[in-house]
Every structure is written in structure tokens, then in C-alpha cells.
């Protein structure tokens, strides 16, 4: 049985922070696709983009999906583009952390670690484009503008009743 929880959403929506907390609450493994890729490649995402380009990074994301398909009892925090370029529906129960662009902007302090957030106008256009895809892909939408504890509470309540 596939019983993973997969967190999706735009950059800065809180996937990693919430994923870690949830994994403690549920006693699940925590896997962050960006961290996994950085470890495997031995370099930062920004360096991968700079040296090899976005397409190369997207292939690394595909490899990540292949190698984590069979996981169980895991919380998987995905990179913001993973569900845009891939069918991730087999990976588990998909939770979309939906945050406004204002919230996201406030949360993202270091633009250098996120190559696709370097230009604010382009980031906003990407945000608008992606929202529909996140919504179509997910099993559950959670308001990620709320404080951390409220977000966790909402997720716990929903997954218990689903
Ligand atoms: C990306 C989001 C980033 C990272 C990469 C590309 C995207 O992850 O995977 O910079 O396409 O939205 P976060 O969503 O964790 O910032």
C-alpha cells in the first residue's frame, strides 16, 4: 500500500518546514526532493541550474520520482516544479499547500538559493500559471497562509477523516 503524504506547492509555501513537523507528529520518514538531489549531486540547486541548466535538473527530479515510487510511511516534500513536469499521482496522497504570492514573497528571504525566484515578475507569472496544475493534481488543498500550528492542525484533521 502506498501511504505516503506528498506535499506540493509553489516555492516558499512551507513544504519542507511543514513536512519535517508532520513527519515527527506521524512518526513517518521525511524526504525532501531538493535536499536529496543536492546530496546526490554534491552541489546546490542554484549551481546545478547555473552549470547544467533547468532541463538537467528536471531529469534529476524524474530520477527522484522513480527511486521513491515504492516508499511507504514517508512525507515527501517536493520541489515547486516537480508536479508541473511529472505525473506524481502514484507517489501518495497529495497535499497542496496553497499560499498567496504576498505570503510567499515574505517567506522567501534568500533569492539566490532559488534560481526561478530571482526575477519577481517572472516568479509571479510562474505562480499564476502553476496554481491550476497544483489544484488539479492534489487530493487536498490546505490554506498555507496560516501560522504553522494551524496548518499542521488542518492537515492532521483532514488526513484522519480521509
Ligand atoms: C523550483 C523550486 C525549488 C527547486 C528549484 C525549482 C521550481 O524548490 O526545486 O529551484 O521550479 O519551483 P522549492 O519549491 O522547495 O523552493
mmCIF file of C-alpha atoms and ligand atoms in Angstrom:
data_model
loop_
_atom_site.group_PDB
_atom_site.id
_atom_site.type_symbol
_atom_site.label_atom_id
_atom_site.label_comp_id
_atom_site.label_asym_id
_atom_site.label_seq_id
_atom_site.Cartn_x
_atom_site.Cartn_y
_atom_site.Cartn_z
ATOM 1 C CA UNK A 1 0.000 0.000 0.000
ATOM 2 C CA UNK A 2 1.222 3.463 -0.852
ATOM 3 C CA UNK A 3 0.745 5.537 2.252
ATOM 4 C CA UNK A 4 2.990 8.491 1.644
ATOM 5 C CA UNK A 5 1.964 12.085 2.057
ATOM 6 C CA UNK A 6 3.304 14.241 -0.761
ATOM 7 C CA UNK A 7 3.496 17.994 -0.232
ATOM 8 C CA UNK A 8 3.250 20.197 -3.299
ATOM 9 C CA UNK A 9 3.067 23.951 -3.807
ATOM 10 C CA UNK A 10 4.946 26.971 -5.008
ATOM 11 C CA UNK A 11 8.390 27.930 -3.700
ATOM 12 C CA UNK A 12 8.092 29.323 -0.180
ATOM 13 C CA UNK A 13 4.752 27.684 0.571
ATOM 14 C CA UNK A 14 6.324 25.817 3.514
ATOM 15 C CA UNK A 15 6.643 22.267 2.136
ATOM 16 C CA UNK A 16 9.944 21.482 3.880
ATOM 17 C CA UNK A 17 9.098 23.075 7.233
ATOM 18 C CA UNK A 18 5.649 21.516 7.391
ATOM 19 C CA UNK A 19 6.940 18.183 6.081
ATOM 20 C CA UNK A 20 9.505 17.912 8.877
ATOM 21 C CA UNK A 21 6.940 18.734 11.557
ATOM 22 C CA UNK A 22 4.405 16.292 10.118
ATOM 23 C CA UNK A 23 6.955 13.503 9.977
ATOM 24 C CA UNK A 24 7.584 13.948 13.707
ATOM 25 C CA UNK A 25 3.869 14.041 14.507
ATOM 26 C CA UNK A 26 3.120 10.910 12.466
ATOM 27 C CA UNK A 27 6.423 9.126 13.028
ATOM 28 C CA UNK A 28 6.981 8.914 9.262
ATOM 29 C CA UNK A 29 10.249 9.307 7.336
ATOM 30 C CA UNK A 30 10.901 12.749 5.923
ATOM 31 C CA UNK A 31 12.301 13.147 2.418
ATOM 32 C CA UNK A 32 12.941 16.483 0.744
ATOM 33 C CA UNK A 33 13.450 16.092 -3.011
ATOM 34 C CA UNK A 34 15.699 19.179 -3.310
ATOM 35 C CA UNK A 35 17.924 18.019 -0.417
ATOM 36 C CA UNK A 36 18.060 14.517 -1.878
ATOM 37 C CA UNK A 37 19.140 15.878 -5.273
ATOM 38 C CA UNK A 38 21.713 18.234 -3.735
ATOM 39 C CA UNK A 39 23.206 15.374 -1.728
ATOM 40 C CA UNK A 40 23.319 13.065 -4.742
ATOM 41 C CA UNK A 41 24.933 15.706 -6.946
ATOM 42 C CA UNK A 42 27.185 17.078 -4.194
ATOM 43 C CA UNK A 43 26.214 20.670 -5.037
ATOM 44 C CA UNK A 44 23.454 23.231 -4.536
ATOM 45 C CA UNK A 45 20.372 23.506 -6.787
ATOM 46 C CA UNK A 46 21.481 27.000 -7.840
ATOM 47 C CA UNK A 47 24.808 25.571 -9.023
ATOM 48 C CA UNK A 48 23.061 22.759 -10.914
ATOM 49 C CA UNK A 49 20.867 25.317 -12.727
ATOM 50 C CA UNK A 50 23.852 27.555 -13.442
ATOM 51 C CA UNK A 51 26.177 24.842 -14.719
ATOM 52 C CA UNK A 52 23.835 22.321 -16.357
ATOM 53 C CA UNK A 53 20.592 24.192 -16.869
ATOM 54 C CA UNK A 54 16.985 23.613 -15.824
ATOM 55 C CA UNK A 55 16.395 20.599 -18.106
ATOM 56 C CA UNK A 56 19.196 18.689 -16.404
ATOM 57 C CA UNK A 57 17.630 19.474 -13.015
ATOM 58 C CA UNK A 58 14.204 18.295 -14.233
ATOM 59 C CA UNK A 59 15.756 14.948 -15.199
ATOM 60 C CA UNK A 60 17.168 14.622 -11.696
ATOM 61 C CA UNK A 61 13.634 15.180 -10.386
ATOM 62 C CA UNK A 62 12.364 12.395 -12.678
ATOM 63 C CA UNK A 63 15.029 10.060 -11.273
ATOM 64 C CA UNK A 64 13.934 11.037 -7.777
ATOM 65 C CA UNK A 65 10.343 10.027 -8.552
ATOM 66 C CA UNK A 66 11.468 6.684 -9.994
ATOM 67 C CA UNK A 67 13.563 5.856 -6.968
ATOM 68 C CA UNK A 68 10.910 6.878 -4.426
ATOM 69 C CA UNK A 69 7.821 5.340 -6.024
ATOM 70 C CA UNK A 70 7.875 2.351 -3.706
ATOM 71 C CA UNK A 71 8.351 4.284 -0.478
ATOM 72 C CA UNK A 72 5.932 3.894 2.354
ATOM 73 C CA UNK A 73 5.233 5.801 5.543
ATOM 74 C CA UNK A 74 7.061 8.817 4.188
ATOM 75 C CA UNK A 75 6.378 12.510 3.980
ATOM 76 C CA UNK A 76 7.785 13.765 0.701
ATOM 77 C CA UNK A 77 8.386 17.497 0.243
ATOM 78 C CA UNK A 78 8.659 18.154 -3.486
ATOM 79 C CA UNK A 79 10.364 20.992 -5.340
ATOM 80 C CA UNK A 80 7.811 23.510 -6.655
ATOM 81 C CA UNK A 81 8.204 22.352 -10.256
ATOM 82 C CA UNK A 82 8.022 18.595 -9.715
ATOM 83 C CA UNK A 83 4.240 18.167 -10.259
ATOM 84 C CA UNK A 84 4.366 20.588 -13.191
ATOM 85 C CA UNK A 85 6.674 18.400 -15.255
ATOM 86 C CA UNK A 86 5.731 14.971 -13.928
ATOM 87 C CA UNK A 87 2.795 12.791 -13.056
ATOM 88 C CA UNK A 88 3.278 12.321 -9.323
ATOM 89 C CA UNK A 89 -0.132 10.837 -8.574
ATOM 90 C CA UNK A 90 1.375 7.389 -7.895
ATOM 91 C CA UNK A 91 3.633 8.726 -5.165
ATOM 92 C CA UNK A 92 0.974 9.029 -2.474
ATOM 93 C CA UNK A 93 -1.764 11.242 -1.067
ATOM 94 C CA UNK A 94 -1.075 14.711 -2.429
ATOM 95 C CA UNK A 95 -1.482 17.803 -0.265
ATOM 96 C CA UNK A 96 -1.297 21.219 -1.922
ATOM 97 C CA UNK A 97 -0.023 23.939 0.399
ATOM 98 C CA UNK A 98 -1.735 26.924 -1.138
ATOM 99 C CA UNK A 99 -0.245 30.297 -0.221
ATOM 100 C CA UNK A 100 -0.798 33.784 -1.675
ATOM 101 C CA UNK A 101 2.041 35.398 -3.561
ATOM 102 C CA UNK A 102 2.337 38.003 -0.787
ATOM 103 C CA UNK A 103 2.889 35.313 1.818
ATOM 104 C CA UNK A 104 5.425 33.597 -0.417
ATOM 105 C CA UNK A 105 7.333 36.811 -1.037
ATOM 106 C CA UNK A 106 7.575 37.463 2.700
ATOM 107 C CA UNK A 107 8.810 33.928 3.372
ATOM 108 C CA UNK A 108 11.493 33.808 0.695
ATOM 109 C CA UNK A 109 14.403 35.733 2.138
ATOM 110 C CA UNK A 110 17.259 34.320 0.102
ATOM 111 C CA UNK A 111 16.575 34.621 -3.612
ATOM 112 C CA UNK A 112 19.976 33.154 -4.512
ATOM 113 C CA UNK A 113 19.039 29.632 -3.475
ATOM 114 C CA UNK A 114 16.016 29.679 -5.814
ATOM 115 C CA UNK A 115 17.001 30.425 -9.422
ATOM 116 C CA UNK A 116 13.367 30.743 -10.532
ATOM 117 C CA UNK A 117 12.671 33.425 -7.931
ATOM 118 C CA UNK A 118 15.495 35.742 -8.978
ATOM 119 C CA UNK A 119 13.151 37.862 -11.118
ATOM 120 C CA UNK A 120 9.997 38.820 -9.208
ATOM 121 C CA UNK A 121 7.826 39.440 -12.292
ATOM 122 C CA UNK A 122 8.777 36.100 -13.822
ATOM 123 C CA UNK A 123 8.195 34.373 -10.485
ATOM 124 C CA UNK A 124 4.704 35.888 -10.276
ATOM 125 C CA UNK A 125 3.864 34.772 -13.835
ATOM 126 C CA UNK A 126 5.029 31.256 -12.958
ATOM 127 C CA UNK A 127 2.939 31.349 -9.772
ATOM 128 C CA UNK A 128 -0.211 32.225 -11.751
ATOM 129 C CA UNK A 129 0.479 29.535 -14.357
ATOM 130 C CA UNK A 130 1.092 26.796 -11.836
ATOM 131 C CA UNK A 131 -1.822 27.273 -9.451
ATOM 132 C CA UNK A 132 -4.307 25.416 -11.660
ATOM 133 C CA UNK A 133 -1.944 22.494 -12.103
ATOM 134 C CA UNK A 134 -1.373 22.169 -8.357
ATOM 135 C CA UNK A 135 -5.119 22.247 -7.807
ATOM 136 C CA UNK A 136 -5.783 19.589 -10.441
ATOM 137 C CA UNK A 137 -3.036 17.319 -9.135
ATOM 138 C CA UNK A 138 -3.844 17.312 -5.430
ATOM 139 C CA UNK A 139 -6.153 15.286 -3.202
ATOM 140 C CA UNK A 140 -6.354 18.024 -0.582
ATOM 141 C CA UNK A 141 -5.867 21.806 -0.528
ATOM 142 C CA UNK A 142 -4.610 23.421 2.678
ATOM 143 C CA UNK A 143 -4.514 27.161 3.322
ATOM 144 C CA UNK A 144 -0.803 27.722 3.823
ATOM 145 C CA UNK A 145 -1.148 31.426 4.652
ATOM 146 C CA UNK A 146 -1.969 30.420 8.226
ATOM 147 C CA UNK A 147 0.563 30.060 11.060
ATOM 148 C CA UNK A 148 2.478 26.761 11.175
ATOM 149 C CA UNK A 149 0.499 25.210 14.050
ATOM 150 C CA UNK A 150 -2.828 25.926 12.340
ATOM 151 C CA UNK A 151 -1.584 24.397 9.068
ATOM 152 C CA UNK A 152 -0.452 21.259 10.918
ATOM 153 C CA UNK A 153 -3.756 21.046 12.766
ATOM 154 C CA UNK A 154 -5.713 21.355 9.490
ATOM 155 C CA UNK A 155 -3.665 18.636 7.805
ATOM 156 C CA UNK A 156 -3.933 16.237 10.769
ATOM 157 C CA UNK A 157 -7.699 16.729 10.912
ATOM 158 C CA UNK A 158 -8.157 16.135 7.197
ATOM 159 C CA UNK A 159 -5.953 13.057 6.892
ATOM 160 C CA UNK A 160 -7.708 11.438 9.837
ATOM 161 C CA UNK A 161 -11.085 11.835 8.172
ATOM 162 C CA UNK A 162 -9.861 10.715 4.723
HETATM 163 C C1 LIG B 1 11.687 25.045 -8.175
HETATM 164 C C2 LIG B 1 11.519 25.047 -6.811
HETATM 165 C C3 LIG B 1 12.628 24.775 -5.871
HETATM 166 C C4 LIG B 1 13.697 23.907 -6.545
HETATM 167 C C5 LIG B 1 14.139 24.533 -7.832
HETATM 168 C C6 LIG B 1 12.985 24.716 -8.825
HETATM 169 C C7 LIG B 1 10.508 25.344 -9.035
HETATM 170 O O1 LIG B 1 12.145 24.082 -4.719
HETATM 171 O O2 LIG B 1 13.222 22.609 -6.785
HETATM 172 O O3 LIG B 1 14.744 25.761 -7.538
HETATM 173 O O4 LIG B 1 10.535 25.044 -10.236
HETATM 174 O O5 LIG B 1 9.519 25.870 -8.491
HETATM 175 P P1 LIG B 1 11.209 24.763 -3.585
HETATM 176 O O6 LIG B 1 9.806 24.727 -4.075
HETATM 177 O O7 LIG B 1 11.417 23.890 -2.383
HETATM 178 O O8 LIG B 1 11.717 26.145 -3.373
#
